[in-house]
Coordinates of C-alpha atoms in Angstrom, one line a residue:
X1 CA 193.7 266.8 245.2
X2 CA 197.3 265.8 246.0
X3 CA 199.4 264.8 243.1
X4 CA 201.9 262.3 243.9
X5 CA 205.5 263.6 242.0
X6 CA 207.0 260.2 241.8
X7 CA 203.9 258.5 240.1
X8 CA 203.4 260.8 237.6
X9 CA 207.5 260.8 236.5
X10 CA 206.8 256.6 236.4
X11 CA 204.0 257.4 234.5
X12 CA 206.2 260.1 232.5
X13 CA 209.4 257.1 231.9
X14 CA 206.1 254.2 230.9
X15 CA 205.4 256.8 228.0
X16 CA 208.5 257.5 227.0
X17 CA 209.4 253.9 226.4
X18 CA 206.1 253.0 225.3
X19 CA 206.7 256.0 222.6
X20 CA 210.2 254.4 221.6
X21 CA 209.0 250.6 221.5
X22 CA 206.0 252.1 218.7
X23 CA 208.5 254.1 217.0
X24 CA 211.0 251.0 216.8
X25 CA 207.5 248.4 215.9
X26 CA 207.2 251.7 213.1
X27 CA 210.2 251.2 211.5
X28 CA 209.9 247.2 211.4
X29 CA 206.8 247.3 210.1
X30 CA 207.8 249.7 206.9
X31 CA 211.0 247.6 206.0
X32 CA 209.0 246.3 203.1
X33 CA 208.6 250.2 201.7
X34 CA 212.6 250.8 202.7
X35 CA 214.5 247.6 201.2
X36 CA 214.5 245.5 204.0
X37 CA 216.9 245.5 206.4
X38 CA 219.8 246.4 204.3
X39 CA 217.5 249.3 203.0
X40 CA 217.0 250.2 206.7
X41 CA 221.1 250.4 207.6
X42 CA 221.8 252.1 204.2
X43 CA 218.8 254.5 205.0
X44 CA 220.2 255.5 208.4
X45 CA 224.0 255.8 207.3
X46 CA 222.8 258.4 205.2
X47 CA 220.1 260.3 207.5
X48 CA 223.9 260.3 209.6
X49 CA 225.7 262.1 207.4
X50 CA 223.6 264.2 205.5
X51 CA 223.4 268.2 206.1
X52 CA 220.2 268.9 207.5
X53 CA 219.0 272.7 207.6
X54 CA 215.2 273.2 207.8
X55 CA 213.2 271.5 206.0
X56 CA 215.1 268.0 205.7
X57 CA 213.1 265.3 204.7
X58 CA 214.6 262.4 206.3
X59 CA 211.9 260.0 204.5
X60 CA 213.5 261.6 201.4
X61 CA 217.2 261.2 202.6
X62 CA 216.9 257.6 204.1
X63 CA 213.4 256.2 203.5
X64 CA 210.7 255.5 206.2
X65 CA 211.6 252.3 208.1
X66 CA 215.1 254.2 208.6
X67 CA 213.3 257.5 209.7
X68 CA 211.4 255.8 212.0
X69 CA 214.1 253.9 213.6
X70 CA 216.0 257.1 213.8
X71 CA 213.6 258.2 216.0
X72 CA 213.1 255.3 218.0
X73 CA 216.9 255.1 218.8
X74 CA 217.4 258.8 219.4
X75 CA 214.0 258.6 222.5
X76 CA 215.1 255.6 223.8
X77 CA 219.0 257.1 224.4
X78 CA 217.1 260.0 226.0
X79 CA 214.9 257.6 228.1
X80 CA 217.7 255.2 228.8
X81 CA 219.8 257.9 230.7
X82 CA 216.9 259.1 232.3
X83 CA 216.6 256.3 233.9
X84 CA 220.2 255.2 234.8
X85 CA 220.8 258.3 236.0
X86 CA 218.1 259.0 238.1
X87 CA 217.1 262.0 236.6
X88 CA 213.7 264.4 237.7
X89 CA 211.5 263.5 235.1
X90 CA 208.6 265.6 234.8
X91 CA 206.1 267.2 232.0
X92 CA 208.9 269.3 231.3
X93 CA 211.2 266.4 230.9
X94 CA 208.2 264.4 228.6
X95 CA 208.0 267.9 226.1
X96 CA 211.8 267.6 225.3
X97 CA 211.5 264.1 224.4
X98 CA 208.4 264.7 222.4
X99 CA 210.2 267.5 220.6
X100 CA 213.4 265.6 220.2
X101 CA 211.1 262.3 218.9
X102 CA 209.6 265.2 216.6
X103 CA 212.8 266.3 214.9
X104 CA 214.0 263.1 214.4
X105 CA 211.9 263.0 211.5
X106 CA 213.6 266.3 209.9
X107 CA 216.8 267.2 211.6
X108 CA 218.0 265.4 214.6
X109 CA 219.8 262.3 214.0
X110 CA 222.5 260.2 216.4
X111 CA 225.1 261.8 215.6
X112 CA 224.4 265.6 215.7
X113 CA 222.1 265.3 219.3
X114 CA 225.0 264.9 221.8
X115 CA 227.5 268.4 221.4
X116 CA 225.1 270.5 222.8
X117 CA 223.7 268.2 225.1
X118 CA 226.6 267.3 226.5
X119 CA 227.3 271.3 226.6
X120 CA 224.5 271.9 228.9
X121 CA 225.6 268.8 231.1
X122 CA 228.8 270.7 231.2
X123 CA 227.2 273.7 232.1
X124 CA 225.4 272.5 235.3
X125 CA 228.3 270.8 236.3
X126 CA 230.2 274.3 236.3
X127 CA 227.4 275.8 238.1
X128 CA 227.6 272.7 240.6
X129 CA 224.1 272.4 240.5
X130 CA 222.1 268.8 239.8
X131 CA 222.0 268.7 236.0
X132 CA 220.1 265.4 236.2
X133 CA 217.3 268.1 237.0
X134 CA 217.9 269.6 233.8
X135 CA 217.7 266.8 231.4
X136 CA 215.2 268.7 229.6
X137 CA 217.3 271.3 228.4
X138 CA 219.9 269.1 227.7
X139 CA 217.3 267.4 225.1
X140 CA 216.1 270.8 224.3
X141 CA 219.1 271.9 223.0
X142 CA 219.5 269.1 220.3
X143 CA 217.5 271.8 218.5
X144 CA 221.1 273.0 216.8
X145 CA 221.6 269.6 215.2
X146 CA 221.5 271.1 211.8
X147 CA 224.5 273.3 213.0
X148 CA 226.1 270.5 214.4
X149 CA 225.7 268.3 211.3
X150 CA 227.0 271.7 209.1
X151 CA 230.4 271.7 211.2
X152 CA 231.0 268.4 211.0
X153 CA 230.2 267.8 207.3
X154 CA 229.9 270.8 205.1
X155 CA 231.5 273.5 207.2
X156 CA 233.7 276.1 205.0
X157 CA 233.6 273.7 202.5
X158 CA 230.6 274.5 200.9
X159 CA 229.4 273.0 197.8
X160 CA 232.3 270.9 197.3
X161 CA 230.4 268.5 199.9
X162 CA 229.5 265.3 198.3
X163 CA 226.0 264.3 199.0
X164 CA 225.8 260.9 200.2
X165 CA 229.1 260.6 200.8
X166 CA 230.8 261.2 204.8
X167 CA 233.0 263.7 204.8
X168 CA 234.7 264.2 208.0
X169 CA 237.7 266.1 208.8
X170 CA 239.5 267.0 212.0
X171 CA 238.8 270.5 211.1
X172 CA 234.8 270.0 211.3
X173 CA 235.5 267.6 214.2
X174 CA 237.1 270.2 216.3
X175 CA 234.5 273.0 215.1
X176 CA 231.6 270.7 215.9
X177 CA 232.9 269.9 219.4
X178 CA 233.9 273.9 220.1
X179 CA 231.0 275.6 219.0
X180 CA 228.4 272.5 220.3
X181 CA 229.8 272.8 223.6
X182 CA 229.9 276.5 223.5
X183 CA 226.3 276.7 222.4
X184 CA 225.4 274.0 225.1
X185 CA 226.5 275.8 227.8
X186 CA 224.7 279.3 226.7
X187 CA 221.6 278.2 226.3
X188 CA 220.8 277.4 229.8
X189 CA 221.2 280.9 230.7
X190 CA 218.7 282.2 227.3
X191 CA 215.8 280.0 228.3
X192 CA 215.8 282.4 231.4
X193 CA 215.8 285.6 229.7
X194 CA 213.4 284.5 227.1
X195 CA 210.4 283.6 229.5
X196 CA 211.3 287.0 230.7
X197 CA 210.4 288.9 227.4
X198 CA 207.4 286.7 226.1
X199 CA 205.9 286.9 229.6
X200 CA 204.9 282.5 229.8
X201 CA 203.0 283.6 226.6
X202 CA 205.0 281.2 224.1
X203 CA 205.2 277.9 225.6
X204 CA 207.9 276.5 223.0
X205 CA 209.9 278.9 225.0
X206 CA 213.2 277.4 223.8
X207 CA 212.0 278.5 220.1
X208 CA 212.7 282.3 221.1
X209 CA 215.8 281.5 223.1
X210 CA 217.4 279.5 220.9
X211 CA 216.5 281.7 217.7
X212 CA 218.5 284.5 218.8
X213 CA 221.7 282.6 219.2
X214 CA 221.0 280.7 216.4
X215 CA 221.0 284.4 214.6
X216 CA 224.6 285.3 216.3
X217 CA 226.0 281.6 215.2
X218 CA 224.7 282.0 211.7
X219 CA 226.0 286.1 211.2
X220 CA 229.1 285.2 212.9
X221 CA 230.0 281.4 210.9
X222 CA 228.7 282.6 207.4
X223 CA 228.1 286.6 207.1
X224 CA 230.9 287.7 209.3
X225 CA 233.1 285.1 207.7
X226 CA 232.1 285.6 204.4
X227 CA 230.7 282.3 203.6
X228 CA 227.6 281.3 202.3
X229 CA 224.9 278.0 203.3
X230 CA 224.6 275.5 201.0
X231 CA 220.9 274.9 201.5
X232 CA 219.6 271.4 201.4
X233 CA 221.3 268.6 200.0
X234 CA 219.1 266.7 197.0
X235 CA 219.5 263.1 197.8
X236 CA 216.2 261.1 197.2
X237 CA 215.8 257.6 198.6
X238 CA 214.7 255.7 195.5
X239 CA 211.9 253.5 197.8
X240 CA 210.6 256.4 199.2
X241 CA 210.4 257.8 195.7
X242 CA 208.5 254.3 194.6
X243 CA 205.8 254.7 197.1
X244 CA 205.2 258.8 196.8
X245 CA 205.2 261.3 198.9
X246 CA 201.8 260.4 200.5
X247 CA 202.1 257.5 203.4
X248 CA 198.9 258.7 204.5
X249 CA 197.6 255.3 205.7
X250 CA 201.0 254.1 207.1
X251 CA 201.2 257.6 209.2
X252 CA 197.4 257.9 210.0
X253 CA 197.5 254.1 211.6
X254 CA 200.7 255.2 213.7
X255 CA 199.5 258.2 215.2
X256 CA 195.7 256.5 215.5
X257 CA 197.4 253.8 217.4
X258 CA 199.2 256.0 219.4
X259 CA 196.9 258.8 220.7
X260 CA 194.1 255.7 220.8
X261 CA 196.4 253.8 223.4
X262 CA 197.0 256.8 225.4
X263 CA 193.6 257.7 226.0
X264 CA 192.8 254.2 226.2
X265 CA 195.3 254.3 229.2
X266 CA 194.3 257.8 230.3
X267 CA 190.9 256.5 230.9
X268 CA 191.8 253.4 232.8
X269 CA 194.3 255.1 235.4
X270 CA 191.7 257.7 235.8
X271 CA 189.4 255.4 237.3
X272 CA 187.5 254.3 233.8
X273 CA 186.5 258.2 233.5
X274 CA 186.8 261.6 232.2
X275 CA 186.3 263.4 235.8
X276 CA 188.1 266.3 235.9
X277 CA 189.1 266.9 231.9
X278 CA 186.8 269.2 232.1
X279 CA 188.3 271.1 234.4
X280 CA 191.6 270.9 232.7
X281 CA 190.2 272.4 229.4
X282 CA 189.1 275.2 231.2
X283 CA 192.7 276.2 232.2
X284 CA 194.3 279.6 230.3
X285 CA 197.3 277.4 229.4
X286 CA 199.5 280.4 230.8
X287 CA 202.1 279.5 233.5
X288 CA 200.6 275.6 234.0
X289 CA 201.0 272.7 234.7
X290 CA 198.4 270.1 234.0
X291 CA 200.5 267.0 235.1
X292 CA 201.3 268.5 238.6
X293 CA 197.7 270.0 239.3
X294 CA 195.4 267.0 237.9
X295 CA 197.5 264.4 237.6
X296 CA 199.6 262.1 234.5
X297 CA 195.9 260.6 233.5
X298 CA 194.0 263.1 232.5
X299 CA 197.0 264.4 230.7
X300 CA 197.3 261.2 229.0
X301 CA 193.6 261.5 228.2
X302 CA 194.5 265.2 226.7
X303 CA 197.2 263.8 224.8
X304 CA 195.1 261.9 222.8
X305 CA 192.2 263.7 222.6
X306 CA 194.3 266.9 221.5
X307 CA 196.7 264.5 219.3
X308 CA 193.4 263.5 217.8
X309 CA 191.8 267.1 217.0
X310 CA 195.4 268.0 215.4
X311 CA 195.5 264.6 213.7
X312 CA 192.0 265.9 212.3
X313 CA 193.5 269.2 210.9
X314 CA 196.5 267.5 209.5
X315 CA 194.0 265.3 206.9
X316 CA 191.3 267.9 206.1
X317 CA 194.1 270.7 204.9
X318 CA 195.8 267.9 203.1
X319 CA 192.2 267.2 201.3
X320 CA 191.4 270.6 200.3
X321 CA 194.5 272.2 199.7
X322 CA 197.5 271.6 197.1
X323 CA 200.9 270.9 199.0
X324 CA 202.6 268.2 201.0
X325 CA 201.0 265.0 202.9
X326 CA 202.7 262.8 205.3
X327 CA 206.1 263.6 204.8
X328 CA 208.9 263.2 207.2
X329 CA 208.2 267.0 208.7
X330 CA 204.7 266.3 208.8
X331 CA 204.8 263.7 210.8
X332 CA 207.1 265.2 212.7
X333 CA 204.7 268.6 213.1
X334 CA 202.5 266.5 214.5
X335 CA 204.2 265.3 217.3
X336 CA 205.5 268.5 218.1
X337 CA 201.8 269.8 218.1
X338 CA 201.4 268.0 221.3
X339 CA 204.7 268.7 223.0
X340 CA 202.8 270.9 226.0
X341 CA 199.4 268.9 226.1
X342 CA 200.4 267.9 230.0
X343 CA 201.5 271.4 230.5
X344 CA 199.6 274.1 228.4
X345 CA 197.8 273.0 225.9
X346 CA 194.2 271.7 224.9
X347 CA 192.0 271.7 222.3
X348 CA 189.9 274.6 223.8
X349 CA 192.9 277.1 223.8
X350 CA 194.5 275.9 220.6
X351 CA 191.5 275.9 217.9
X352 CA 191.8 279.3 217.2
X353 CA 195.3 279.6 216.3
X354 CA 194.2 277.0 213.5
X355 CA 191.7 279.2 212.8
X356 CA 194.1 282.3 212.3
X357 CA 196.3 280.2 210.1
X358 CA 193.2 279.4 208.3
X359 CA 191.5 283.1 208.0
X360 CA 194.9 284.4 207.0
X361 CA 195.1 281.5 204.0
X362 CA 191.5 282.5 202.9
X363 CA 192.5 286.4 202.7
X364 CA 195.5 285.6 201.1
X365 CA 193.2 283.5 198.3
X366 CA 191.1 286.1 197.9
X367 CA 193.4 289.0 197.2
X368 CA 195.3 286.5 194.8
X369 CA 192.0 285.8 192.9
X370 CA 191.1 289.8 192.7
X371 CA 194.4 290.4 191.7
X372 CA 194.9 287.4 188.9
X373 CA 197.8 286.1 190.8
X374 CA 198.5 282.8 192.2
X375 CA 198.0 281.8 195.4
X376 CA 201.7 281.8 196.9
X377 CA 201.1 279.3 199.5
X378 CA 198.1 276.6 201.2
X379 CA 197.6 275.4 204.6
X380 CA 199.5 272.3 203.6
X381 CA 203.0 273.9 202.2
X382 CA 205.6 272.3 204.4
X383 CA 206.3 275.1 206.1
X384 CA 203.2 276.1 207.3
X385 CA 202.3 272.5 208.7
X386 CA 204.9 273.2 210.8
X387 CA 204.5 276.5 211.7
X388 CA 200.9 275.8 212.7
X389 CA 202.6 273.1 215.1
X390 CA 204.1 275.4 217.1
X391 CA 202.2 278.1 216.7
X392 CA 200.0 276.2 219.1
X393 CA 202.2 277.4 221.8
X394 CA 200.5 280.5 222.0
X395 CA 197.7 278.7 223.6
X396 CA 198.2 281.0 226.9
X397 CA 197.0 284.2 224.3
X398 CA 193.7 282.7 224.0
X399 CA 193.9 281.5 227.2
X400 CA 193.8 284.7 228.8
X401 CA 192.7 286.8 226.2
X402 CA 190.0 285.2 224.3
X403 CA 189.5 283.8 221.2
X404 CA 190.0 286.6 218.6
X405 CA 193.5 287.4 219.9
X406 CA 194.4 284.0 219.3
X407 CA 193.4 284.0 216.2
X408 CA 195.3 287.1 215.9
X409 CA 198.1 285.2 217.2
X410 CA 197.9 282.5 214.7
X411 CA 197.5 285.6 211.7
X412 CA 200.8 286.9 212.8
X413 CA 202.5 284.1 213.2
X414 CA 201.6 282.3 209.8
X415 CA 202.8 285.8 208.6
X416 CA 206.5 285.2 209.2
X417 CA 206.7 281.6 209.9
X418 CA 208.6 281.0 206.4
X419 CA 211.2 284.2 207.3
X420 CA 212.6 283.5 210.0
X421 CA 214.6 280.5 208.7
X422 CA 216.6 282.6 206.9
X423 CA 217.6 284.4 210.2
X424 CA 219.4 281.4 211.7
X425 CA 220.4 279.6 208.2
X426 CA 218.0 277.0 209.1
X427 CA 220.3 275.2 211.7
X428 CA 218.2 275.5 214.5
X429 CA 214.6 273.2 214.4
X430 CA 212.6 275.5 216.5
X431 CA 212.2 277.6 213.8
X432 CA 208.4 277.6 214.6
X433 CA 208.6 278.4 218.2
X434 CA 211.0 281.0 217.3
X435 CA 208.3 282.6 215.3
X436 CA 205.9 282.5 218.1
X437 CA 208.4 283.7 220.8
X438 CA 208.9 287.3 218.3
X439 CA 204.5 286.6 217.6
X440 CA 204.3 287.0 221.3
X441 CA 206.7 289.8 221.8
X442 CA 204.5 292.0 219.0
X443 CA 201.2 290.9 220.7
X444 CA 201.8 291.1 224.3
X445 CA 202.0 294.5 224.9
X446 CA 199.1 295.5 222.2
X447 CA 197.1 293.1 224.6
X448 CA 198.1 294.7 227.8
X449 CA 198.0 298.2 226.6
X450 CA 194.3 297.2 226.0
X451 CA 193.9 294.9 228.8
X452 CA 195.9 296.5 231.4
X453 CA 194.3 294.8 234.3
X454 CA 195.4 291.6 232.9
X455 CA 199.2 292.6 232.9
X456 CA 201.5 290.3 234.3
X457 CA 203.9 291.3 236.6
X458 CA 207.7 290.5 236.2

């Protein structure tokens, strides 16, 4: 079957807005939980000017209605020029925005998303190539808006920043725009070498990339120079505190209504059917591309039945397990969680790395228990709802090697999921996929050694 390019990037730009227009009906419909519209502006201000390392709740910092609208105005930017530029907008192009719509609950914001991107704009401008070809990195790259927001707020000055309060200089303004540009126009040339060493096995591919430049940026800023991170700010919305920490029917009813509509629409441009998702779930996940071999309607029928099965996971380790609900990063897991469904992912190559995250917490329990220790950690501690997101990108392990191995995959990566922050300070938000890209370089070659038939070729 012949896909037609042009109609599945319309179909691509529909989503996108569609996305931004529920985000924006979000955020007006949670003005009563944030202070009205005055809590909304007040919110946002200080989601602007806050420091945001990993894990920044922005429902903490500046409530839910301004969270939300965060989010819708960051995806519709990214949509909007798109659009007026003409750009290629593929399912490349609709995992950036998904990622960038996912951080904008715990790190992005629109101030600290256009250095880099404007860096990588830069960069294919240099080259002389298209860059409205490589939008996608541009919105990839919004992954260093913690460092961005550090430079321009709290960078050397430390703990005399004032939460709550801006505190711009021209020395943060001049090392925001030098080292955002700078880092905008490396990364282009990372996201190459990193598919390289993973071999297509970690789909958040930018996680790996950007990881190990966010290691040099942090060693050079703060070790070399002999500073040290602040950490997160504590500055607690007081109508976020009024409602708790919970949401869990505002959140569940956002995402319902989302995946719902999408495989509502799914279904209708696929002729009223499911022919050919069957197919699709039968695909390794390693080196595809849903939306160019089937089509944008049965990936929009995959969005929402994946969306749904991660949805699923989300509630049941909130009910049996001690930890966080729908926080700002847990809503924003779960978007990421279905960055690659119209390129890699589906719910038949992706159970099992919930299922390694979920053996691992069970072994963990039970060697506390023997030992009279507390258990350290659950399935729903902050930061291994988001690993778990992105540990999904491994989807191409079990693809191609079976269940067990990804569950091994989702072992190994829960295993260092909550170290590897401290390796980039926490100023780069694809802390997860980082974790699978070095997951995937310790598995790869244990699985080809084994399976040396299945080796792929560089």
């Amino acid at each position: 079957m012949k896909i037609d390019s042009e109609k599945n990037g319309n179909f691509i730009k529909g989503l996108c807005l569609g996305l931004a227009v529920i985000l924006m009906g979000a955020a007006i419909a949670a003005l009563p939980f944030s202070g009205g519209v005055e809590g909304l502006i007040h919110g946002w201000k200080q989601i602007l000017i806050a420091p945001c390392p990993l894990i920044t709740d922005f429902f903490g910092i500046g409530g839910i209605s301004a969270t939300f609208f965060n989010a819708a105005i960051c995806s519709f930017a990214c949509w909007l020029i798109a659009v007026v530029s003409r750009a290629k907008v593929n399912a490349s192009f609709l995992a950036a925005y998904l990622l960038v719509v996912a951080h904008c609950f715990y790190g992005m914001n629109f101030l600290n998303i256009w250095p880099c991107y404007i860096g990588v704009i830069l960069y294919y401008i240099k080259k002389k190539k298209d860059f409205r070809e490589h939008l996608h990195i541009a919105m990839f790259s919004m992954a260093f808006g913690p460092l961005v927001s550090e430079m321009l707020l709290r960078y050397p000055i430390g703990d005399t920043f004032e939460p709550g309060v801006a505190g711009f200089t021209l020395t943060g303004i001049f090392l925001t725009l030098v080292i955002g540009l700078a880092a905008g126009m490396v990364l282009p040339g990372m996201l190459e070498g990193a598919l390289w060493m993973h071999k297509g096995y970690n789909l958040y591919n930018g996680g790996l990339a950007f990881g190990l430049v966010g290691c040099f940026l942090y060693a050079f800023l703060y070790k070399t120079m002999g500073l040290e991170s602040s950490g997160l700010i504590e500055l607690n919305n007081r109508f976020y505190d009024g409602i708790g920490e919970s949401n869990w029917l505002f959140s569940n009813l956002v995402f319902i209504f989302i995946f719902g509509i999408t495989l509502a629409a799914g279904y209708v441009l696929n002729g009223k059917s499911f022919k050919g998702y069957g197919e699709l779930t039968q695909e390794t996940g390693h080196m595809s591309n849903f939306a160019d071999r089937y089509g944008m309607p049965l990936c929009f029928i995959n969005f929402g039945i994946y969306g749904f099965m991660v949805l699923g996971y989300m509630n049941l380790i909130m009910l049996l397990t001690e930890g966080v609900a729908f926080t700002g990063p847990t809503v924003g897991a779960i978007f990421a969680a279905v960055t690659f469904a119209a390129i890699g992912q589906h719910p038949k190559n992706t159970w099992s790395i919930f299922m390694g995250y979920a053996a691992l917490f069970v072994f963990v329990t039970l060697v506390c228990m023997l030992q009279g220790r507390e258990v350290p950690w659950t399935l729903s501690t902050q930061g291994y709802i988001n690993g778990v997101a992105f540990a999904t990108g491994l989807a191409p392990i079990h693809g191609r090697y079976g269940w067990r191995s990804g569950m091994a995959a989702g072992i190994i990566s829960a295993s260092i999921c909550t170290s590897t922050a401290a390796i980039h300070g926490g100023f780069m938000l694809f802390n997860g996929g980082f974790s699978a890209g070095i997951t995937a370089l310790i598995l790869v070659p244990v699985l080809e050694h084994h399976f040396p038939h299945m080796r792929v070729k560089n």
